[in-house]
Short mmCIF file of C-alpha atoms in Angstrom, two decimals:
data_model
loop_
_atom_site.label_atom_id
_atom_site.label_comp_id
_atom_site.label_asym_id
_atom_site.label_seq_id
_atom_site.Cartn_x
_atom_site.Cartn_y
_atom_site.Cartn_z
CA MET A 1 95.08 42.45 114.93
CA ARG A 2 93.53 40.08 112.53
CA LYS A 3 96.17 38.92 109.52
CA ILE A 4 95.56 39.19 105.93
CA ARG A 5 96.16 36.12 104.09
CA LEU A 6 96.10 35.06 100.77
CA PHE A 7 95.27 31.71 100.08
CA ILE A 8 95.54 31.00 95.80
CA ALA A 9 96.43 28.94 93.13
CA MET A 10 98.66 29.85 90.04
CA SER A 11 100.48 28.25 87.35
CA LEU A 12 103.96 27.39 87.18
CA ASP A 13 104.15 30.51 84.76
CA GLY A 14 102.32 32.95 87.46
CA TYR A 15 98.85 32.85 86.32
CA LEU A 16 95.84 32.34 88.30
CA ALA A 17 93.27 31.96 85.12
CA ASP A 18 93.86 31.37 81.29
CA ALA A 19 93.09 34.07 78.59
CA GLN A 20 89.21 33.54 79.20
CA GLY A 21 89.33 33.89 83.06
CA GLY A 22 88.87 29.68 83.09
CA VAL A 23 90.49 27.71 85.79
CA ASP A 24 89.36 23.89 84.52
CA TRP A 25 93.51 23.68 84.93
CA LEU A 26 93.65 23.98 88.63
CA ASN A 27 94.52 20.35 89.47
CA GLY A 28 97.51 18.40 89.73
CA GLN A 29 98.92 15.86 87.54
CA GLY A 30 97.37 13.18 88.40
CA ASP A 31 99.50 10.53 89.71
CA GLY A 32 97.34 9.21 92.25
CA GLU A 33 99.12 10.32 95.13
CA GLU A 34 97.07 11.03 97.94
CA LEU A 35 95.64 14.77 98.18
CA LEU A 36 96.55 16.84 100.80
CA ASP A 37 93.46 19.15 102.75
CA SER A 38 95.51 22.06 102.79
CA TYR A 39 92.27 23.77 102.50
CA GLY A 40 90.46 22.41 105.17
CA GLU A 41 93.60 23.55 107.62
CA PHE A 42 93.75 26.72 106.13
CA VAL A 43 90.04 27.76 106.38
CA LYS A 44 90.14 26.90 110.43
CA GLN A 45 92.18 30.22 110.74
CA VAL A 46 90.01 32.53 108.89
CA ASP A 47 86.24 33.67 109.53
CA THR A 48 85.87 36.11 106.43
CA VAL A 49 86.65 35.93 103.07
CA VAL A 50 87.33 39.05 100.43
CA MET A 51 86.86 38.87 96.98
CA GLY A 52 86.07 40.60 93.67
CA TRP A 53 82.66 40.25 91.43
CA ASN A 54 84.38 38.60 88.74
CA THR A 55 85.55 35.39 91.83
CA TYR A 56 82.20 35.69 93.30
CA HIS A 57 80.02 35.39 89.96
CA GLN A 58 82.53 32.38 88.81
CA ILE A 59 81.78 30.86 91.80
CA VAL A 60 77.95 30.98 91.78
CA THR A 61 77.74 30.20 87.92
CA GLU A 62 80.28 27.62 87.44
CA LEU A 63 82.15 26.09 90.10
CA SER A 64 79.66 25.90 92.68
CA PRO A 65 76.05 27.23 91.33
CA GLU A 66 73.94 25.17 94.17
CA GLU A 67 75.77 25.84 97.27
CA TRP A 68 77.51 29.27 98.45
CA VAL A 69 80.83 27.14 99.26
CA TYR A 70 81.85 29.93 102.29
CA GLY A 71 78.55 29.68 104.52
CA ASP A 72 80.62 29.38 107.20
CA LEU A 73 82.50 31.99 106.55
CA THR A 74 81.51 36.64 106.29
CA SER A 75 81.73 37.05 102.93
CA TYR A 76 82.56 40.68 101.20
CA VAL A 77 82.41 40.86 97.86
CA VAL A 78 83.76 44.11 96.18
CA THR A 79 81.75 45.63 93.01
CA HIS A 80 80.51 48.72 91.56
CA ARG A 81 77.31 46.48 91.08
CA ASP A 82 74.01 47.25 92.86
CA CYS A 83 73.19 43.76 94.48
CA PRO A 84 71.38 42.99 97.78
CA SER A 85 73.70 41.77 100.72
CA THR A 86 72.61 39.08 103.03
CA GLU A 87 73.66 37.88 106.24
CA ASP A 88 76.66 36.15 104.85
CA ILE A 89 77.43 37.71 101.56
CA ARG A 90 78.09 41.52 101.88
CA PHE A 91 78.16 43.52 98.59
CA THR A 92 80.50 46.74 98.74
CA ARG A 93 81.70 49.55 96.53
CA GLU A 94 84.51 50.12 99.69
CA ASP A 95 88.07 50.53 98.34
CA PRO A 96 89.40 46.95 99.35
CA CYS A 97 92.55 48.55 100.58
CA CYS A 98 89.89 50.28 103.01
CA LEU A 99 87.67 47.52 103.55
CA VAL A 100 90.68 44.89 104.54
CA LYS A 101 92.20 47.90 107.09
CA ARG A 102 88.51 47.92 108.27
CA LEU A 103 87.95 44.51 109.10
CA GLN A 104 91.77 43.97 110.75
CA GLU A 105 90.75 46.12 113.19
CA THR A 106 87.43 44.29 114.23
CA GLU A 107 87.41 40.94 116.37
CA GLY A 108 87.80 37.37 114.57
CA LYS A 109 89.99 35.27 112.88
CA ASP A 110 92.11 36.11 110.13
CA ILE A 111 90.85 37.70 106.64
CA TRP A 112 91.18 35.36 103.28
CA ILE A 113 91.82 37.11 100.24
CA CYS A 114 90.62 34.70 97.60
CA GLY A 115 90.66 36.70 94.85
CA GLY A 116 90.90 38.14 92.02
CA ALA A 117 93.68 39.54 90.56
CA LYS A 118 93.02 43.31 90.62
CA ILE A 119 91.62 42.97 94.21
CA ILE A 120 94.90 41.13 94.97
CA GLN A 121 97.64 43.74 93.13
CA GLN A 122 95.56 46.36 95.22
CA LEU A 123 96.66 45.17 98.27
CA VAL A 124 100.13 43.84 97.52
CA ARG A 125 101.22 47.44 96.32
CA GLU A 126 100.14 48.86 99.51
CA ASP A 127 101.75 45.83 101.54
CA LEU A 128 98.41 45.00 103.07
CA ILE A 129 99.17 41.30 102.61
CA ASP A 130 100.52 39.47 105.72
CA GLU A 131 100.74 35.87 104.32
CA TYR A 132 100.91 34.24 101.18
CA TYR A 133 100.08 31.11 100.75
CA ILE A 134 100.52 30.00 97.17
CA SER A 135 99.84 26.55 95.54
CA VAL A 136 101.68 26.27 91.95
CA ILE A 137 99.62 24.34 89.90
CA PRO A 138 102.25 22.35 86.79
CA MET A 139 100.73 23.97 84.22
CA LEU A 140 102.34 26.26 81.97
CA LEU A 141 99.61 28.35 80.60
CA GLY A 142 100.97 31.13 78.15
CA GLU A 143 98.88 33.77 78.96
CA GLY A 144 95.87 34.69 80.84
CA ILE A 145 95.35 36.63 84.35
CA ARG A 146 98.55 37.37 86.04
CA LEU A 147 98.58 36.79 89.78
CA PHE A 148 101.06 39.73 90.45
CA GLY A 149 100.85 42.59 88.13
CA GLU A 150 103.17 45.43 88.32
CA SER A 151 104.59 46.87 91.60
CA ARG A 152 107.13 49.92 92.36
CA ARG A 153 107.24 48.35 95.78
CA ARG A 154 109.93 45.85 96.95
CA ILE A 155 108.33 43.07 99.79
CA PRO A 156 110.33 40.93 101.48
CA LEU A 157 109.09 37.48 102.06
CA ARG A 158 110.16 34.88 104.54
CA LEU A 159 109.38 31.18 103.20
CA VAL A 160 107.52 29.70 106.29
CA LYS A 161 106.97 26.26 104.49
CA THR A 162 106.74 23.96 101.57
CA GLN A 163 104.97 20.78 100.51
CA SER A 164 103.98 19.11 97.43
CA TYR A 165 101.58 16.37 96.77
CA ASP A 166 100.54 15.59 92.84
CA GLY A 167 102.96 17.49 91.53
CA ILE A 168 101.38 20.63 93.02
CA MET A 169 103.43 23.30 95.49
CA ASP A 170 102.47 24.75 98.42
CA LEU A 171 104.40 27.77 99.04
CA ILE A 172 103.82 29.56 102.08
CA TYR A 173 105.50 32.98 103.18
CA ALA A 174 105.14 35.73 105.73
CA ARG A 175 105.74 39.16 105.03
CA ARG A 176 109.29 40.54 106.60
CA HIS A 177 109.91 43.51 108.61
CA MET A 178 112.86 45.24 107.06
CA ASP A 179 113.23 47.35 110.68
CA LYS A 180 113.35 43.91 112.61
CA GLU A 181 115.99 41.99 111.47
#
């Protein structure tokens, strides 16, 4: 079965975007250290990406307006808007939890959840994320859009790997299944 993987960055105080939804703070401390290509390694393991409308809109209007950066992946954008799908970008009104469960049952590589907060929080509440790959950025925002909202469930995780570069700390956790321990 395909794994559901969250790959995202957050501030040290737990925000994935500032109060206006901006991500211009997503960088290291600029020490001139050689950067690791953690994204390049990660993306080799996936062939599908799931995101919400706000993430999609930010990519096509701010971050990469000239080119769809996930051209090698099948992209699903969860939205209530009526947008025409293409072969590479599929707009859907499907509940995110139902969508990832359905995609898990199909053939392919793993599935990447790249944002936004509402999608991630729904998947966390239903304990559907198998791996959490979180890059902690050396920034305290003080306010903004929280990566993890309130949840009434505990989800035990196992630290798989850490790596540090340019002040950024990558934390990779896998979901633990309590009945197997």
